[in-house]
JSON list of C-alpha atoms in Angstrom, two decimals:
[
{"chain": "N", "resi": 1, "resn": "UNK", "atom": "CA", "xyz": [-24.52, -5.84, 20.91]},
{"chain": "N", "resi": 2, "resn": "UNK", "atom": "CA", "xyz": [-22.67, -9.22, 20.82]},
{"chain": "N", "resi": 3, "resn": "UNK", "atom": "CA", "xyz": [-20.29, -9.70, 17.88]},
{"chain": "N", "resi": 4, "resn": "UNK", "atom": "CA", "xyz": [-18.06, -12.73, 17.22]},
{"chain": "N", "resi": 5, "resn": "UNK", "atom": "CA", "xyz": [-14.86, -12.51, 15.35]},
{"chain": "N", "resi": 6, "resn": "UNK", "atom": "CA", "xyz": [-14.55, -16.08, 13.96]},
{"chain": "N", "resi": 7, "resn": "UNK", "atom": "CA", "xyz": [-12.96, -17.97, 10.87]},
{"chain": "N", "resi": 8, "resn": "UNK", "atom": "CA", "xyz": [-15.25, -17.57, 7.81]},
{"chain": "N", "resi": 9, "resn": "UNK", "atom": "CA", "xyz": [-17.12, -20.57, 6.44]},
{"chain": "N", "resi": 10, "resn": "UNK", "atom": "CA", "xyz": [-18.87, -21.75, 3.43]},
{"chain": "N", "resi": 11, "resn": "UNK", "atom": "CA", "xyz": [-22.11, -21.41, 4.61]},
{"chain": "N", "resi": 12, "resn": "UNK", "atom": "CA", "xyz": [-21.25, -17.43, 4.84]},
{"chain": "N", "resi": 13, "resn": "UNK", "atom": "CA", "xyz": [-20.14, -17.00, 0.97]},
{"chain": "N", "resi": 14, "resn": "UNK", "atom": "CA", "xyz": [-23.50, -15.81, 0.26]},
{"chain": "N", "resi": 15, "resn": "UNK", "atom": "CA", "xyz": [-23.64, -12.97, 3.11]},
{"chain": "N", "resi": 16, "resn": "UNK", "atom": "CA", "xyz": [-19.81, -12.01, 2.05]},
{"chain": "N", "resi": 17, "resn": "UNK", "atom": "CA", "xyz": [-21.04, -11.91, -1.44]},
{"chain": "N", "resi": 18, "resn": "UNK", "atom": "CA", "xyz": [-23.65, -9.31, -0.42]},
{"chain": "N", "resi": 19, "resn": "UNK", "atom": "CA", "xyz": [-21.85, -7.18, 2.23]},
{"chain": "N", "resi": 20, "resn": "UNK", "atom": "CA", "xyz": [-18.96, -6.99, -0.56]},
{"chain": "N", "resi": 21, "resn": "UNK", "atom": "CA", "xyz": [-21.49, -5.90, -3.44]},
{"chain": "N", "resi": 22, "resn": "UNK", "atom": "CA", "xyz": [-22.56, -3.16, -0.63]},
{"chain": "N", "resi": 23, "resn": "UNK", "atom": "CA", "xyz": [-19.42, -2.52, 0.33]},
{"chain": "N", "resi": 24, "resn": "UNK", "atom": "CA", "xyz": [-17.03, -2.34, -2.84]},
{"chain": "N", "resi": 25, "resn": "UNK", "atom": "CA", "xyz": [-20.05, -2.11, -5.68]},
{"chain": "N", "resi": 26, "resn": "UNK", "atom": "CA", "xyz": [-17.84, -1.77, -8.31]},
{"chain": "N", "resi": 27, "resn": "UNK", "atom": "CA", "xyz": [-14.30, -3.89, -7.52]},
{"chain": "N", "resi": 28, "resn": "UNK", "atom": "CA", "xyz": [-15.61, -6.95, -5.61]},
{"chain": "N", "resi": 29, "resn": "UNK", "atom": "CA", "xyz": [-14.09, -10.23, -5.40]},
{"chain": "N", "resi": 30, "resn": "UNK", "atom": "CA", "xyz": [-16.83, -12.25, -7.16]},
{"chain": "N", "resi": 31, "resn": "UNK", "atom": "CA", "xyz": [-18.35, -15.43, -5.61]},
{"chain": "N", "resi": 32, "resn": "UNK", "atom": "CA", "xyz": [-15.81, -17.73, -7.03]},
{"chain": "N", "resi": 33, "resn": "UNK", "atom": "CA", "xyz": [-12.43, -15.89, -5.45]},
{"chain": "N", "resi": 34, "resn": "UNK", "atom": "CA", "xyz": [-14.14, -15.59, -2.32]},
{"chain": "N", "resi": 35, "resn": "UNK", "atom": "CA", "xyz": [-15.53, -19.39, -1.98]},
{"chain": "N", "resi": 36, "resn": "UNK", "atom": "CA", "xyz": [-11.40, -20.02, -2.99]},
{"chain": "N", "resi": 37, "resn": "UNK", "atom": "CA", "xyz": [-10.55, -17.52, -0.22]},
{"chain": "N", "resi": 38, "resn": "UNK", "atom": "CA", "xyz": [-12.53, -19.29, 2.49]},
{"chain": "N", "resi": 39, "resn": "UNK", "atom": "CA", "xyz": [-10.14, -22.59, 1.71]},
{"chain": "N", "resi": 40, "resn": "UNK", "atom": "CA", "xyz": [-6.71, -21.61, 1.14]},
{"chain": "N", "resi": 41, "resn": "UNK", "atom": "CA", "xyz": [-6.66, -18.64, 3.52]},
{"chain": "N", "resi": 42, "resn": "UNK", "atom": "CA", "xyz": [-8.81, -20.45, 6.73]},
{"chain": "N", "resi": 43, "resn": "UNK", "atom": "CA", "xyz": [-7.31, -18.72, 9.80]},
{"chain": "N", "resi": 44, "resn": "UNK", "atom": "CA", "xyz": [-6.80, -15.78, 7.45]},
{"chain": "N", "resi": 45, "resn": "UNK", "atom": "CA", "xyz": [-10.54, -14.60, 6.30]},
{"chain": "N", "resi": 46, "resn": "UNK", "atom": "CA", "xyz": [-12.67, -13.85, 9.16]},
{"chain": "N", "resi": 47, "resn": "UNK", "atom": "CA", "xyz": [-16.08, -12.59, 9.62]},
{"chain": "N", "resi": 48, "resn": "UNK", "atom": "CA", "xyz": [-17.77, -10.61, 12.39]},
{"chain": "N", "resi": 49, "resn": "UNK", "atom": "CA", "xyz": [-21.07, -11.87, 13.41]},
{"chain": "N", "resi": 50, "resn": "UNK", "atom": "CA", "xyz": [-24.52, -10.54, 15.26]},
{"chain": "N", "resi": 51, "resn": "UNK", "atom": "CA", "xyz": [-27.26, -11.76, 15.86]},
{"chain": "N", "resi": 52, "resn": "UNK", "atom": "CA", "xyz": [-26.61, -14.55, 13.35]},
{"chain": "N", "resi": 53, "resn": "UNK", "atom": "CA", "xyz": [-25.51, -11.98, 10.48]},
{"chain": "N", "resi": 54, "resn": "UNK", "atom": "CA", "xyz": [-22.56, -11.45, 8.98]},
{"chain": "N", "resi": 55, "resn": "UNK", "atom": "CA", "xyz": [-21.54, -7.93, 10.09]},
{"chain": "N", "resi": 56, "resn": "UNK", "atom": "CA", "xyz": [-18.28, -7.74, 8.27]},
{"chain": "N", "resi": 57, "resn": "UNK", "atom": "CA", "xyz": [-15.19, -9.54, 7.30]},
{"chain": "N", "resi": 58, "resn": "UNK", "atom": "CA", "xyz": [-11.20, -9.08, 7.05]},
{"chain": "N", "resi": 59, "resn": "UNK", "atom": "CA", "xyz": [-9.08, -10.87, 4.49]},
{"chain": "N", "resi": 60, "resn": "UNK", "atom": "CA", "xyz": [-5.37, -11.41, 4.98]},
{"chain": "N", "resi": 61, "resn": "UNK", "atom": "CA", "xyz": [-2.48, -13.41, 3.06]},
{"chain": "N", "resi": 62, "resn": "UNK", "atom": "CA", "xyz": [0.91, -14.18, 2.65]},
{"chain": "N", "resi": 63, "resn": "UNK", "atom": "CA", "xyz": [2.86, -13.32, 0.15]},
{"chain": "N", "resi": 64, "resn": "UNK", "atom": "CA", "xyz": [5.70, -16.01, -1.76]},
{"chain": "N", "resi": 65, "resn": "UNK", "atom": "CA", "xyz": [8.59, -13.05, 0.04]},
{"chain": "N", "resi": 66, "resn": "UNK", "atom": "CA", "xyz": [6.70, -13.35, 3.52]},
{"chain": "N", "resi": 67, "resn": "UNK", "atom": "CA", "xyz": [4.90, -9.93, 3.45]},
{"chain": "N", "resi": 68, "resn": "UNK", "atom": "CA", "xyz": [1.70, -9.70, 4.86]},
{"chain": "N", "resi": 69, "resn": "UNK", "atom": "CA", "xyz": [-1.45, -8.37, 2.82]},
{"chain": "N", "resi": 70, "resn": "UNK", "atom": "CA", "xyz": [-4.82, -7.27, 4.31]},
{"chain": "N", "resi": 71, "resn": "UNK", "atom": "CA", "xyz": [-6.74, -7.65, 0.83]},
{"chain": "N", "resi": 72, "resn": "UNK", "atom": "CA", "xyz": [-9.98, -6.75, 1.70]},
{"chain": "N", "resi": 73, "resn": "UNK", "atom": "CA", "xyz": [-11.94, -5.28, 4.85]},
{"chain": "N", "resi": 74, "resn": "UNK", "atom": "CA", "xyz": [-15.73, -4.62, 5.16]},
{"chain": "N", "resi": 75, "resn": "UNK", "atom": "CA", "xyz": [-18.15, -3.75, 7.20]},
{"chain": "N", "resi": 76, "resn": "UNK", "atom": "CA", "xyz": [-21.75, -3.50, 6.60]},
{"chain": "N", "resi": 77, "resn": "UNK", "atom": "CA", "xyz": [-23.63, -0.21, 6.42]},
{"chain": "N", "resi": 78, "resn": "UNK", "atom": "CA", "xyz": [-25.70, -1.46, 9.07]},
{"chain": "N", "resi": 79, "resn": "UNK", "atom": "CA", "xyz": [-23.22, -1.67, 11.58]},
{"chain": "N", "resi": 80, "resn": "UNK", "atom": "CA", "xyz": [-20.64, 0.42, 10.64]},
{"chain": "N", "resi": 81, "resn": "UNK", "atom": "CA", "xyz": [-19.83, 2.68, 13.43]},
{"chain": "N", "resi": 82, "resn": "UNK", "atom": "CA", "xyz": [-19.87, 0.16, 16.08]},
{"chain": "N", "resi": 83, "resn": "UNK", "atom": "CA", "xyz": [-16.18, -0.89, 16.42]},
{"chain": "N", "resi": 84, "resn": "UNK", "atom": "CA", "xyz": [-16.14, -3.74, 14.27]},
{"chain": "N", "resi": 85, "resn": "UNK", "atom": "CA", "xyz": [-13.74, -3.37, 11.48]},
{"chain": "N", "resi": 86, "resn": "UNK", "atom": "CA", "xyz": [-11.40, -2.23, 14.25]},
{"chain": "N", "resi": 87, "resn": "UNK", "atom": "CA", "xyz": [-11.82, -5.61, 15.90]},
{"chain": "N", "resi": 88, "resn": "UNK", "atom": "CA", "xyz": [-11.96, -7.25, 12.73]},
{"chain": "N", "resi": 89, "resn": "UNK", "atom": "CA", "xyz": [-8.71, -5.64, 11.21]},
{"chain": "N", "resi": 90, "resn": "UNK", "atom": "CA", "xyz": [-6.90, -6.17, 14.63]},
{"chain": "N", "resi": 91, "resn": "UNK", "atom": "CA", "xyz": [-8.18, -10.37, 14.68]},
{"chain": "N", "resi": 92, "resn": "UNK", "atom": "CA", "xyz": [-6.26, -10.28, 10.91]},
{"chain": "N", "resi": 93, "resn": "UNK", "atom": "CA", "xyz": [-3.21, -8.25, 11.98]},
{"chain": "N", "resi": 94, "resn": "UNK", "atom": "CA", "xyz": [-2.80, -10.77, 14.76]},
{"chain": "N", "resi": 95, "resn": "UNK", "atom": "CA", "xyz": [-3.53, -13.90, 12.11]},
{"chain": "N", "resi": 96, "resn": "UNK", "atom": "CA", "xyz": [-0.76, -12.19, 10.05]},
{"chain": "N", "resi": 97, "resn": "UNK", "atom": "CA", "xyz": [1.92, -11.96, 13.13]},
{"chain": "N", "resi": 98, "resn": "UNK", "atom": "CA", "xyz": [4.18, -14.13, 11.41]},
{"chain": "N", "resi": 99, "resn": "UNK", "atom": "CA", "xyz": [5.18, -11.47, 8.75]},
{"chain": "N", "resi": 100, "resn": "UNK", "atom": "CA", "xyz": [7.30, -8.82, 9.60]},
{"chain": "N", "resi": 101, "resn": "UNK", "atom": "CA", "xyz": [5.63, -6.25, 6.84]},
{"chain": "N", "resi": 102, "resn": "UNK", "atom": "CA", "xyz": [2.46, -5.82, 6.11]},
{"chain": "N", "resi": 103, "resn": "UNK", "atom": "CA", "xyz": [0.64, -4.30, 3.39]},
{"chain": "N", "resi": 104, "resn": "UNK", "atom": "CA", "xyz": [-2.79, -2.46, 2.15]},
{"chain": "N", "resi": 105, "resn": "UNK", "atom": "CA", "xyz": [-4.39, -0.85, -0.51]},
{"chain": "N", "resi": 106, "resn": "UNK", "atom": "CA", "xyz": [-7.00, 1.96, -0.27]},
{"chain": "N", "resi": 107, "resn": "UNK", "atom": "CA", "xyz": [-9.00, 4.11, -1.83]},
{"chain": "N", "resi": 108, "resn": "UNK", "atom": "CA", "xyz": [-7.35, 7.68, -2.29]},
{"chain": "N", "resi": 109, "resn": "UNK", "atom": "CA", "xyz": [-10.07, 9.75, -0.39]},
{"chain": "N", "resi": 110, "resn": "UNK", "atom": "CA", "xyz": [-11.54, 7.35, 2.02]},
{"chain": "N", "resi": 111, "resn": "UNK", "atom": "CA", "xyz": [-10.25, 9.50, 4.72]},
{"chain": "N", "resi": 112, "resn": "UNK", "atom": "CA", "xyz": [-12.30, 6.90, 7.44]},
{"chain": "N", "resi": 113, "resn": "UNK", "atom": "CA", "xyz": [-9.91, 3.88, 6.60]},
{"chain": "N", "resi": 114, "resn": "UNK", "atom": "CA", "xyz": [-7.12, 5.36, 6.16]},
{"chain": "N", "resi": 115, "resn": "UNK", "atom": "CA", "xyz": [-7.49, 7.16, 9.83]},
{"chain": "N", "resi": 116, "resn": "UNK", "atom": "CA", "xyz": [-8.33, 3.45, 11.17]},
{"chain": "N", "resi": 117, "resn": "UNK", "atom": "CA", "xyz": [-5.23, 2.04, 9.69]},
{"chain": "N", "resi": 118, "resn": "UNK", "atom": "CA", "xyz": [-2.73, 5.10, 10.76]},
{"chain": "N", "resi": 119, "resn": "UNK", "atom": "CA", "xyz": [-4.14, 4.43, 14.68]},
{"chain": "N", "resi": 120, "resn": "UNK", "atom": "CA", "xyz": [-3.26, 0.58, 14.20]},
{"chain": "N", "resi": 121, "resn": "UNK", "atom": "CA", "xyz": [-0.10, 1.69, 12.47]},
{"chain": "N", "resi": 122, "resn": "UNK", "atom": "CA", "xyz": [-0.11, 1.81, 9.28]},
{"chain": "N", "resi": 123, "resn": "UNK", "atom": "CA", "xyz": [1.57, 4.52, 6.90]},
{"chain": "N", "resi": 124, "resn": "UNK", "atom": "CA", "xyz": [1.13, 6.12, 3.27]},
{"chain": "N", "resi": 125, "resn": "UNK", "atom": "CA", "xyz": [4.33, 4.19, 1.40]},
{"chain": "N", "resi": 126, "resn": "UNK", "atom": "CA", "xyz": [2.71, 5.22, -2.16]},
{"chain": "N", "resi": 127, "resn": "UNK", "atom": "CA", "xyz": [0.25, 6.50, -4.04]},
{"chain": "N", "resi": 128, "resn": "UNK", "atom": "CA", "xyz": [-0.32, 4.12, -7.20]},
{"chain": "N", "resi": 129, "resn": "UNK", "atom": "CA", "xyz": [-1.70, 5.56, -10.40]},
{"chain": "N", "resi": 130, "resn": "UNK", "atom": "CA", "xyz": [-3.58, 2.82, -12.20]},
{"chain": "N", "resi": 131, "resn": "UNK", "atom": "CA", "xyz": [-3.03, 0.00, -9.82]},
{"chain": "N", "resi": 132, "resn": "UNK", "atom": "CA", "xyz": [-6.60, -1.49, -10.46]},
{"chain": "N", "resi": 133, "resn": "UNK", "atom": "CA", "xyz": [-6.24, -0.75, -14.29]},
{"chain": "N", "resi": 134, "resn": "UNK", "atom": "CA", "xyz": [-6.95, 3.05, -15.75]},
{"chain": "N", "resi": 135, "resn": "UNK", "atom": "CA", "xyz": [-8.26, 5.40, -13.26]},
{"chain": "N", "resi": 136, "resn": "UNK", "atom": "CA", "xyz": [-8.11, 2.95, -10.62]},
{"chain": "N", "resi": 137, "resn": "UNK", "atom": "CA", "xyz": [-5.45, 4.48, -7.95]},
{"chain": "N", "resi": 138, "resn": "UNK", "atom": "CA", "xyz": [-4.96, 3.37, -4.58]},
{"chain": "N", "resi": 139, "resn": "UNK", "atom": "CA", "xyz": [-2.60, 4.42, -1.40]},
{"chain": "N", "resi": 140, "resn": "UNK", "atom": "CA", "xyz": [-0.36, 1.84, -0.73]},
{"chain": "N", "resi": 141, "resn": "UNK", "atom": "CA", "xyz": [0.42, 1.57, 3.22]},
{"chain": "N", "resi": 142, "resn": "UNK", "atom": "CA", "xyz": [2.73, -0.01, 5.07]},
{"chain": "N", "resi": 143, "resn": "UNK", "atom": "CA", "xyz": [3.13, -1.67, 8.63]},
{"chain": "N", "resi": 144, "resn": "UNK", "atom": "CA", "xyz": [6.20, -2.86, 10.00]},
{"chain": "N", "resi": 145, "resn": "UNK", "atom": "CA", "xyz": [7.50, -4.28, 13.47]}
]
């Protein structure tokens, strides 16, 4: 199988749209954050591509104090197991070189992501009651150089 890593482009907002709704059903981004996404974070939201679909797709920024953030990384159901959101997540980490900390949230319990950000070297910094809102935790982890 043949997947690109590339920047993300308009003409993929609606096959984001739909891998997020699969993805995060009940936090996603909504159509209008991620069509904003595509133009003020270019080299910084990518997408994996095969076969002319939209595997799966990282989301980095930079903060205003230089810290890095990996907001968001999917991968679709489809072709989950096949490598790409570790060659998606290490295409952002390299877009985000520039900061020397960088910074995710995760889902307390999704024991798969966090065990693909410890091998890229990430860390637990904090668990976060309520950082969504009520109910909504998250592990904070952290990535220095």
């Amino acid at each position: 199988m043949s997947v690109e890593v590339r920047p993300a482009r308009r003409s993929d907002l609606e096959a984001i749209l739909a891998l997020e709704e699969a993805t995060f059903p009940e936090e996603t981004y909504g159509e209008i954050a991620l069509r904003q996404f595509i133009d003020l974070f270019p080299s910084r939201f990518l997408v994996a591509e095969s076969a002319n679909t939209v595997a799966g797709y990282a989301l980095g920024g930079i903060d205003d104090g230089g810290e890095g953030w990996l907001l968001s990384l999917g991968v679709s159901p489809a072709f989950q197991g096949q490598g790409i959101g570790t060659r998606l997540l290490g295409a952002v980490l390299a877009a985000l070189d520039d900061a020397p900390v960088i910074r995710l949230t995760v889902l307390p319990g999704n024991d798969h992501a966090v065990a693909l950000y410890e091998k890229n070297g990430f860390s637990t910094e904090a668990l976060r009651p309520d950082y969504y809102g009520p109910g909504q935790d998250r592990l904070v982890m952290v990535r220095t150089r």
